Coordinates of C-alpha atoms and ligand atoms in Angstrom, one line a residue:
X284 CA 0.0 0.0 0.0
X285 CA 1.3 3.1 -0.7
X286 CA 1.1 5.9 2.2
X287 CA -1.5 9.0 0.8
X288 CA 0.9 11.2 1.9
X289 CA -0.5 11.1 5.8
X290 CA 1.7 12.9 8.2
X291 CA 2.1 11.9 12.2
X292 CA 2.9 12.7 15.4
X293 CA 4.0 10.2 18.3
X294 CA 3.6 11.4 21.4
X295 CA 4.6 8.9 24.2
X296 CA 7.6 9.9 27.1
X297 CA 8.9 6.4 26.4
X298 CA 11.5 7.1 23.7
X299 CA 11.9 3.1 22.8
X300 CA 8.3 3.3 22.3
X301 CA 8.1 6.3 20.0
X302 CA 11.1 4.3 18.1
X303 CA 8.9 0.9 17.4
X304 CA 6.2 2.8 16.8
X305 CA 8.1 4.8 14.0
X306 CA 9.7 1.7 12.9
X307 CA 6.3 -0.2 12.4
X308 CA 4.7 2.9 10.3
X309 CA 8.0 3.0 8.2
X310 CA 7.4 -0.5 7.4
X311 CA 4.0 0.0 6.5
X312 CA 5.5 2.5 3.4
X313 CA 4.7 5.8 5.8
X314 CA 7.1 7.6 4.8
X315 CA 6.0 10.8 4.9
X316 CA 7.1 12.9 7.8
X317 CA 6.8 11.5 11.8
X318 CA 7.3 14.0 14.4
X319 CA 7.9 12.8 18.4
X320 CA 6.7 14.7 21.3
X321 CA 7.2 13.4 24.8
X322 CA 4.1 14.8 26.5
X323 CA 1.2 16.9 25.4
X324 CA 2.1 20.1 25.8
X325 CA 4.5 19.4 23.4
X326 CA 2.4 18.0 21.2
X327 CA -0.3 20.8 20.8
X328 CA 2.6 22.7 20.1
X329 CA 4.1 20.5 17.1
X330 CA -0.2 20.7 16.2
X331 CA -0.4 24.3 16.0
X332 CA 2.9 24.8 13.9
X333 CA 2.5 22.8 11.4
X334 CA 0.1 23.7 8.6
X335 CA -0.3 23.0 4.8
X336 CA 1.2 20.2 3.4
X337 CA 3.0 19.2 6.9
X338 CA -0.2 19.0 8.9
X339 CA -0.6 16.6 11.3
X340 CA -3.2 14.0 9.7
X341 CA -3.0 11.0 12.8
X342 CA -1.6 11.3 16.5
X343 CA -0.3 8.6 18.4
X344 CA -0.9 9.3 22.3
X345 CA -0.1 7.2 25.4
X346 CA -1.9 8.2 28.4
X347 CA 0.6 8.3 31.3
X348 CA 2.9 11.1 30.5
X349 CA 4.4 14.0 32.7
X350 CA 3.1 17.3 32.6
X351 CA 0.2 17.0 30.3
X352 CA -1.1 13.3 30.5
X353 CA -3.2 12.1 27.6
X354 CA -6.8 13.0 28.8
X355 CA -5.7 16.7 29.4
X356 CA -4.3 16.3 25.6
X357 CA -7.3 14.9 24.2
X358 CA -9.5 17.7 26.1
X359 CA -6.9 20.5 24.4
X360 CA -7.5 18.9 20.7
X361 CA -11.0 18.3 21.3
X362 CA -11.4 22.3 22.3
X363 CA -9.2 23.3 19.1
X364 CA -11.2 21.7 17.0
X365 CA -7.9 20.3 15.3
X366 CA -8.8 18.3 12.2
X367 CA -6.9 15.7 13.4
X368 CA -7.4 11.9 14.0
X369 CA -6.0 9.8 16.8
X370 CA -5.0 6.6 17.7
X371 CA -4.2 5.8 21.7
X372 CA -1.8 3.3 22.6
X373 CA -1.4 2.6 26.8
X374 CA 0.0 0.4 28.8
X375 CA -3.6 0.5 30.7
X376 CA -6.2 -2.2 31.1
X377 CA -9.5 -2.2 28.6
X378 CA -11.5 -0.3 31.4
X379 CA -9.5 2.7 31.5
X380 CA -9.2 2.6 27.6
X381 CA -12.8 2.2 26.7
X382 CA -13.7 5.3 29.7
X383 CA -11.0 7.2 27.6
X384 CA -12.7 6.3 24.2
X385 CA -16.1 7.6 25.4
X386 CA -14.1 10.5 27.1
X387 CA -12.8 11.3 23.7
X388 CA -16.4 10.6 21.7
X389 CA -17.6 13.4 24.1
X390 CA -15.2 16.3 23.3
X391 CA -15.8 14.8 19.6
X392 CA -12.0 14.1 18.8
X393 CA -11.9 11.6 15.9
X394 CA -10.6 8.3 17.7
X395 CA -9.4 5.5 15.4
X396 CA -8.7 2.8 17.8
X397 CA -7.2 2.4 21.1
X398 CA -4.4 -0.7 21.8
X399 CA -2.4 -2.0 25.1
X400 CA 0.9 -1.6 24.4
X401 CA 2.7 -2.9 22.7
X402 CA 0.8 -2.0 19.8
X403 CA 0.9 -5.1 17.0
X404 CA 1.5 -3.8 13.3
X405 CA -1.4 -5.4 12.5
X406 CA -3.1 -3.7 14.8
X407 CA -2.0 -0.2 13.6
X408 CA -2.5 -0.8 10.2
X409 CA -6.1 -1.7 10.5
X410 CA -6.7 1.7 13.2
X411 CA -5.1 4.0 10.4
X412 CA -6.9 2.2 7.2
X413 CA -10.3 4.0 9.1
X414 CA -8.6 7.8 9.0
X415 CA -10.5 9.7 6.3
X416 CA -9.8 12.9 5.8
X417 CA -11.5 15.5 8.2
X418 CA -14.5 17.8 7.4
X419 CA -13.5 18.3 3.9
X420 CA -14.8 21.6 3.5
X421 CA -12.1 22.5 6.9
X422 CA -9.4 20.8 5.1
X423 CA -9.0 22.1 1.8
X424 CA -5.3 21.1 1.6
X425 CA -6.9 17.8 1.1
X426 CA -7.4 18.5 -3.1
X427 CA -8.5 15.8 -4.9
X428 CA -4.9 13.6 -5.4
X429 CA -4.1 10.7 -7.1
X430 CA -3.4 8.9 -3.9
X431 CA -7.3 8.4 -2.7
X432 CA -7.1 11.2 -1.0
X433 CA -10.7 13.3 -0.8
X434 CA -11.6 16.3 -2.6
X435 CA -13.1 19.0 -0.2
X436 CA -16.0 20.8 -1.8
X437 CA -18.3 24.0 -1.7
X438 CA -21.7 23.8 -0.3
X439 CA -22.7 25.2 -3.7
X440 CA -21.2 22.5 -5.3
X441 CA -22.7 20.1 -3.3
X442 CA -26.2 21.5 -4.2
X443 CA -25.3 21.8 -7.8
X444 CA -24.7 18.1 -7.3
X445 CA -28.1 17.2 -5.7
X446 CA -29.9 19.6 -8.1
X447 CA -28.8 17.2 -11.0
X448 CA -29.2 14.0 -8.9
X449 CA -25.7 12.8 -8.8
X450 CA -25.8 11.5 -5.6
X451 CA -26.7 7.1 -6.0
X452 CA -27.6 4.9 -3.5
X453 CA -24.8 1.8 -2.6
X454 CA -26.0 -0.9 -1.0
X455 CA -24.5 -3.2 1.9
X456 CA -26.1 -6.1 3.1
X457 CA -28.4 -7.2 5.8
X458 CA -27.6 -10.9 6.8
X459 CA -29.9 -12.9 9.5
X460 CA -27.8 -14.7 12.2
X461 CA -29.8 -17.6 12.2
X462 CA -31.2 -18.3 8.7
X463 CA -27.5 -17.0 6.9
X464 CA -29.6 -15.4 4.8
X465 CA -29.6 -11.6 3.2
X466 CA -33.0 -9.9 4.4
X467 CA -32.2 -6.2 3.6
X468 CA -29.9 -3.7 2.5
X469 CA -28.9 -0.5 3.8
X470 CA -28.6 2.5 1.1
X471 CA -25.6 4.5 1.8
X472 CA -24.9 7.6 -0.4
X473 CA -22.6 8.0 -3.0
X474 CA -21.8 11.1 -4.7
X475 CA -20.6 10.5 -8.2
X476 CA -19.1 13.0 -9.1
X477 CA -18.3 14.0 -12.4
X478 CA -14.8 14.6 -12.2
X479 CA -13.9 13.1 -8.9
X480 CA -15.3 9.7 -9.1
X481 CA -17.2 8.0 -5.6
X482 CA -17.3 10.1 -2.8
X483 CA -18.6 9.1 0.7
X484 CA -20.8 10.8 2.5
X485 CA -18.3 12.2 5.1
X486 CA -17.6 14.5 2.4
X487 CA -21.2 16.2 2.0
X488 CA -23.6 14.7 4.6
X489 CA -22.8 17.3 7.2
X490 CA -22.6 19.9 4.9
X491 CA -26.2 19.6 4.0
X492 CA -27.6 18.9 7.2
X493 CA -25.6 22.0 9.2
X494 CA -27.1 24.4 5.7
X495 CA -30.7 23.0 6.1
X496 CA -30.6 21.2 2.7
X497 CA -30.8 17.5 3.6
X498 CA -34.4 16.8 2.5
X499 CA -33.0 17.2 -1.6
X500 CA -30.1 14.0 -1.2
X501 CA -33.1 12.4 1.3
X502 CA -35.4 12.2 -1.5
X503 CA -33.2 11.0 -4.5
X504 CA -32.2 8.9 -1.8
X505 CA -35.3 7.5 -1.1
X506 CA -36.9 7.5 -4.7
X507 CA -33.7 5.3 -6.0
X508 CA -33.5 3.3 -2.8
X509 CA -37.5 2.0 -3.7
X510 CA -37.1 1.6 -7.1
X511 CA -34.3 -0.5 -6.7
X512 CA -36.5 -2.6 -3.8
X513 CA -39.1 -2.7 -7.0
X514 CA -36.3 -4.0 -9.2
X515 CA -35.3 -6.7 -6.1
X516 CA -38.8 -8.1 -5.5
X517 CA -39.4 -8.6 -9.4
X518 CA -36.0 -10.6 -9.7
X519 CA -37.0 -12.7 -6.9
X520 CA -35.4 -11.1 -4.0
X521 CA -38.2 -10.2 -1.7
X522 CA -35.8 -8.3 1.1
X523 CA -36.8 -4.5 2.9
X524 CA -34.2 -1.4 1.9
X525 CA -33.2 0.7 5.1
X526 CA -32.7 4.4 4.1
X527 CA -31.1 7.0 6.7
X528 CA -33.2 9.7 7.6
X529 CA -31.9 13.2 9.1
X530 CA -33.4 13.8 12.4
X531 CA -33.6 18.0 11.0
X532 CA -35.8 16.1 8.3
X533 CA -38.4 15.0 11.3
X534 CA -39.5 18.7 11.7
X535 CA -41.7 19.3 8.7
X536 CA -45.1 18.6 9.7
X537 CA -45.7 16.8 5.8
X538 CA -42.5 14.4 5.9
X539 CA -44.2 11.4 6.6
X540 CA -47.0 12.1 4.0
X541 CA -44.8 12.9 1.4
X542 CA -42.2 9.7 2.1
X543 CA -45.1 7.6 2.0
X544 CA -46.0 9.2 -1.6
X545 CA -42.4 8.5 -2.9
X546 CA -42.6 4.6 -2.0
X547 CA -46.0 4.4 -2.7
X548 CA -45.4 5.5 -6.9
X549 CA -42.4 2.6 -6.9
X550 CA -45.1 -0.1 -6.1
X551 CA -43.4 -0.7 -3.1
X552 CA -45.2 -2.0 0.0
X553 CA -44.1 0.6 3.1
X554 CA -43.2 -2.3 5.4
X555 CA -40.4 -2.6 3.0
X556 CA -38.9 0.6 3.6
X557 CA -36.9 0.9 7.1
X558 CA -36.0 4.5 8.1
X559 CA -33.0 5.0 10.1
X560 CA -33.0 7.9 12.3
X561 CA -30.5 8.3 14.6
X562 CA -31.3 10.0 17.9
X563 CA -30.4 12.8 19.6
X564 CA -30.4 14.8 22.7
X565 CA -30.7 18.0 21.4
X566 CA -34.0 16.6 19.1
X567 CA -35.9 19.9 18.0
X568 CA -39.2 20.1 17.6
X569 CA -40.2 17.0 19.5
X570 CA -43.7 16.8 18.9
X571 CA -43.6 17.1 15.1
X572 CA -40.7 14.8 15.0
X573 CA -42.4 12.6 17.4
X574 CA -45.9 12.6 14.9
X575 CA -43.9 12.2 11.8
X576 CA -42.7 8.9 13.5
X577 CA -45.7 7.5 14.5
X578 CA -47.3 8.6 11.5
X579 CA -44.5 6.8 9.6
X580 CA -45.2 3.7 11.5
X581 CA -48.4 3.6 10.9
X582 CA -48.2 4.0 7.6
X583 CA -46.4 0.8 7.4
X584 CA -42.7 1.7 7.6
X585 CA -39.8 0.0 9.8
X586 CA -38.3 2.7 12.0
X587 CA -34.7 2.0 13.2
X588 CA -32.6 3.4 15.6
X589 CA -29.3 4.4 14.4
X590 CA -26.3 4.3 16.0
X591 CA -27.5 2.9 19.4
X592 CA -25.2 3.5 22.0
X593 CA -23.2 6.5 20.9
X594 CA -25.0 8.7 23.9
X595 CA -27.2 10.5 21.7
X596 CA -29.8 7.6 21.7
X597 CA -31.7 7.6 24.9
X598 CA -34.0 5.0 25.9
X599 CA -37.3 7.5 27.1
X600 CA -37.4 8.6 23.5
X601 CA -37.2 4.7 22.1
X602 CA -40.3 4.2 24.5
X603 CA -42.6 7.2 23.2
X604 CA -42.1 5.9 19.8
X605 CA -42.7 3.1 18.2
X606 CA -40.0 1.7 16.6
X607 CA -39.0 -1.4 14.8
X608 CA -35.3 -2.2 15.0
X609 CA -32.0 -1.1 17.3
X610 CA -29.4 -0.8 15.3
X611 CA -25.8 -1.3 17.7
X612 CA -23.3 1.4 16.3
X613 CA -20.1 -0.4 15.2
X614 CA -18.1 1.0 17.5
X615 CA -19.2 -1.6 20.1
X616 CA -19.8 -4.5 17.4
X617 CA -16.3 -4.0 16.3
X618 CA -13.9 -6.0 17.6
X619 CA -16.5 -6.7 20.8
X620 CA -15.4 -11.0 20.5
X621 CA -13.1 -10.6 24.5
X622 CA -13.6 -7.4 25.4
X623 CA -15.6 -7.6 28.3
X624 CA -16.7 -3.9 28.2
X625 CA -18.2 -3.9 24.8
X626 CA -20.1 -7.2 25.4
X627 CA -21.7 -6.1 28.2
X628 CA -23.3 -2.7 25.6
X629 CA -23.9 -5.2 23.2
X630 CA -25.5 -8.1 25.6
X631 CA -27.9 -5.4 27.3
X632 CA -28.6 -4.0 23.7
X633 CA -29.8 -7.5 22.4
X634 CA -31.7 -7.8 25.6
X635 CA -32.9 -4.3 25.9
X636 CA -34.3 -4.8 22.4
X637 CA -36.2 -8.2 22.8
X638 CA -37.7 -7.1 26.0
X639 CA -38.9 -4.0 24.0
X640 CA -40.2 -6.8 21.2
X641 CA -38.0 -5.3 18.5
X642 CA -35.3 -6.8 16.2
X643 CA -31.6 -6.0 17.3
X644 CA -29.1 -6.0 14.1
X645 CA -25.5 -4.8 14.8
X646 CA -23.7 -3.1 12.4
X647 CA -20.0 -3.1 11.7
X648 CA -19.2 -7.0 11.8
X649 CA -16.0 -7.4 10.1
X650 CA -15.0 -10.7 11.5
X651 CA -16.1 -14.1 11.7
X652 CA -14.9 -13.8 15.7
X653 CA -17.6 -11.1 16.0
X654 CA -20.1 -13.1 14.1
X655 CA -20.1 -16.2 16.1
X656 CA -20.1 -14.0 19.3
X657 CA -22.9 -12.0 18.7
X658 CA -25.0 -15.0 16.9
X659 CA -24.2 -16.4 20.3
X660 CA -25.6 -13.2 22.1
X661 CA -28.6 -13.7 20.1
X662 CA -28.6 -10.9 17.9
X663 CA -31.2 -10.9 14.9
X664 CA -29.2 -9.3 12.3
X665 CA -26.0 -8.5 11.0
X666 CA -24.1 -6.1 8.2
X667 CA -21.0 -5.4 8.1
X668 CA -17.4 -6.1 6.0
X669 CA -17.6 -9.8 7.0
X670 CA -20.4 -10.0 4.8
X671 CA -19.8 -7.5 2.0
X672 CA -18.9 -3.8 2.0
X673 CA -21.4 -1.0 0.5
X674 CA -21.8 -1.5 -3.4
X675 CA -24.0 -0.3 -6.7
X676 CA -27.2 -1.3 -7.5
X677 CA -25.8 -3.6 -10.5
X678 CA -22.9 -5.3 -8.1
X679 CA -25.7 -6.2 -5.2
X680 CA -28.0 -7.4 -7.6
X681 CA -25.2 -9.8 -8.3
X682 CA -24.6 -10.3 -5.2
X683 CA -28.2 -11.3 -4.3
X684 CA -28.3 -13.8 -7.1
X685 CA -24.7 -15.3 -6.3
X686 CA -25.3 -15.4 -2.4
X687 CA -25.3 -18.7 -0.6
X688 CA -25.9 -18.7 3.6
X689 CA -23.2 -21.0 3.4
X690 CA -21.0 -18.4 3.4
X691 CA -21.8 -17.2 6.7
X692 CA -23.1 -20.5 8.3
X693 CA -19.8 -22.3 8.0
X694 CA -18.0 -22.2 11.1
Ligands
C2E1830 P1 -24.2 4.8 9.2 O1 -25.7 5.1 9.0 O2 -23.9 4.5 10.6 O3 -23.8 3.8 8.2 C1 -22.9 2.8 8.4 C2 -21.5 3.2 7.9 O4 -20.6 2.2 8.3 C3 -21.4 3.2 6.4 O5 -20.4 4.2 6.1 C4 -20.8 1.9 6.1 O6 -20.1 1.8 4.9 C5 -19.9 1.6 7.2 N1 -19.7 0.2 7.5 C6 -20.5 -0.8 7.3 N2 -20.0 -2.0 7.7 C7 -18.8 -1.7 8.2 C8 -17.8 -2.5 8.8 O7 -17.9 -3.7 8.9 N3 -16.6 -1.9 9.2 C9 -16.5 -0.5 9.1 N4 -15.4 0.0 9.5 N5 -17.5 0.3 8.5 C10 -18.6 -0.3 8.1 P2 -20.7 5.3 5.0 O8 -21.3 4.7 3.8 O9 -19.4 6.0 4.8 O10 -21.7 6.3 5.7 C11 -21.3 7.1 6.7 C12 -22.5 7.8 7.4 O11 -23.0 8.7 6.5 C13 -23.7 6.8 7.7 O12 -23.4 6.2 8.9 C14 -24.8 7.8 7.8 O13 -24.8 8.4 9.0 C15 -24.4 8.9 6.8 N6 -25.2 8.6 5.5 C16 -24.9 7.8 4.5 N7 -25.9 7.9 3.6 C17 -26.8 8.8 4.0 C18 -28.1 9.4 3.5 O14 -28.6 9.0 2.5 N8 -28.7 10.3 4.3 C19 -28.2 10.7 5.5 N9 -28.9 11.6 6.2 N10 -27.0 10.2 6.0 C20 -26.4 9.3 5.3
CA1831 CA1 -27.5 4.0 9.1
CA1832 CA1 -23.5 3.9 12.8

């Protein structure tokens, strides 16, 4: 692999430490610049100075260091806003590390992973394969490159983009634990753009929801997702399409009315339409969302809730509405198989779930490790890289036609 030009910063009082660490990303074809700091003052320093090209894409930290220890450092980047992503490495138990991840989730500092030390390359590699570039329209240093990295754009450009419908669903996969076999599909968004090929929806998503224009991509969204679900049943492949819904969205009084039009005119049955919302804390405009959902689910549709888990869901909410489906956010499904922390979120998820009489699915399985374990936890469904990542209409119909449970079902 080659290595996109990322530039880092190890910050760790342990100088042997620093050293592997810089030896393992060398190895890995990083070899674009790797700066050392030995606590975090330090390192907010070497962060503020370097700019443009030299920018500091991923930050190492360990957590026990003198002067400024990790959690005063990630409290600093978190209140600079720095467009950076990190990776902590500690000599600390699982506990401590998962309290730090949340810690960090809260000041909203990008975390990649967190390891014990010593930090396996393997395990490095896979933390720095999820870094996408920040906020794109923050980071315009990012320009479009050859290397993969992303293209920042304009909010203009963005609209220009959904004005001409540019913007396609990709699907991934919906597997159930038990039967092996695919029940749904998930539409994630895809710009494609003219001159920059696929772009994910880190790129534009928050874009349009922070500028009010989410409902344009929701629609073409929505209108693709259930004509492809048309284009499934009449090949055979009688399975529900899960779209993501903006919570911003919930506020206009008509939304449920005019979703239900939309799936309606595709010939599709609303039950096969699942609605992902994810929830949050600072919901406005409660009672409108609040009608639009049961509306919604009266009307037939599934209502998910996304990202279950991350603190923004809260359970009083799940109880005034009625939804369908819990979705677990992958950042507990991943990698859950022996840590003792993330099983418990998941276990009382699953449980929370059937006690509500609703369908658990866990997104973010990548591993057969953390298939067998949560198909042992009893979870309902799964998606996720162990089964297939996000693809075109033409690829999943493929896909669907190709698929055999045996894939999954073989131990
Ligand atoms: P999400 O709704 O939580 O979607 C799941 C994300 O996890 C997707 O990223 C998917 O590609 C990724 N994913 C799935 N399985 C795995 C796995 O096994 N491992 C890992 N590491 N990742 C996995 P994607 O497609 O980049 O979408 C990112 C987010 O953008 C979505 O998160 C959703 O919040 C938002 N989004 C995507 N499409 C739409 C849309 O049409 N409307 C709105 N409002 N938001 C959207
Ligand atoms: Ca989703
Ligand atoms: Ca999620």
């Amino acid at each position: 692999m080659s290595s996109d030009g990322l530039n880092f910063l190890v910050v760790d009082d342990d100088e042997l430490l620093r050293l592997t660490t810089k030896n393992i990303l060398r190895s890995l074809a990083y070899t674009n610049s790797i700066s050392e700091a030995t606590n975090g003052a330090q390192a907010l320093e070497i962060l503020r100075q370097s700019s443009g090209a030299q920018a500091i894409d991923i930050v190492f930290c360990d957590l026990n260091m003198p002067e400024m220890d990790g959690m005063e450092f990630i409290r600093h980047l978190g209140e600079s806003r720095a467009e950076v992503s990190l990776i902590i490495v500690s000599s600390h138990d699982d506990t401590l590390i998962s309290a730090v991840r949340k810690m960090a989730a809260a000041y909203n500092v990008r975390l990649l992973g967190a390891a014990q030390k010593p930090v396996s390359r393997k395990n490095l590699e896979s933390f720095i394969s999820e870094h996408k570039p920040a906020n794109a329209a923050a980071n315009p240093r990012k320009a479009a490159g050859p290397k993969g990295t992303a293209p920042s754009f304009a909010l203009e450009e963005i609209l220009q983009g959904v004005a001409e419908k540019q913007f396609e669903p990709f699907y991934q996969p919906k597997v159930n634990f038990k039967t092996g076999l695919i029940c749904g599909a998930e539409a994630l968004a895809r710009w494609i753009h003219t001159q920059h090929g696929v772009i994910a929806p880190y790129a534009f998503i928050e874009a349009l929801e922070k500028s009010g224009n989410i409902d344009g991509l929701t629609f073409i969204m929505l209108e693709k997702a259930a004509a492809a679900c048309r284009l499934l049943h009449d090949k055979g492949h009688l399975i529900s399409v899960s779209v993501n819904l903006s919570l911003n969205s919930l506020t206009d009084p008509l939304l449920a009315e005019k979703i239900t039009q939309v799936v309606r005119k595709a010939g599709i049955d609303p039950k096969y339409i699942i609605l992902e919302v994810t929830e949050s804390s600072t919901m406005t405009a409660v009672a409108a969302s609040l009608e639009n959902l049961a509306r919604l689910r009266m009307h037939g549709f599934g209502l998910s809730i996304d990202d279950y888990g991350t603190g923004s869901s809260n359970i009083q909410q799940m109880t005034r509405v009625a939804f369908s489906e819990l979705k677990i956010d992958q950042s507990f499904v991943k990698n859950c198989t022996g840590n003792k922390e993330l099983c418990i979120v998941v276990k009382s998820s699953i449980e929370m779930a059937h006690k509500l009489k609703i369908s658990c699915i866990a997104e973010g399985v990548e591993t057969r490790h953390d298939w067998n374990t949560l198909r042992e936890m009893g979870c309902d469904t799964a998606q996720g890289y162990f089964i297939a990542r996000p693809m075109n209409l033409a690829s999943f119909m493929d896909f669907c036609s190709e698929y055999s449970s045996e894939k999954v079902l073989t131990a």
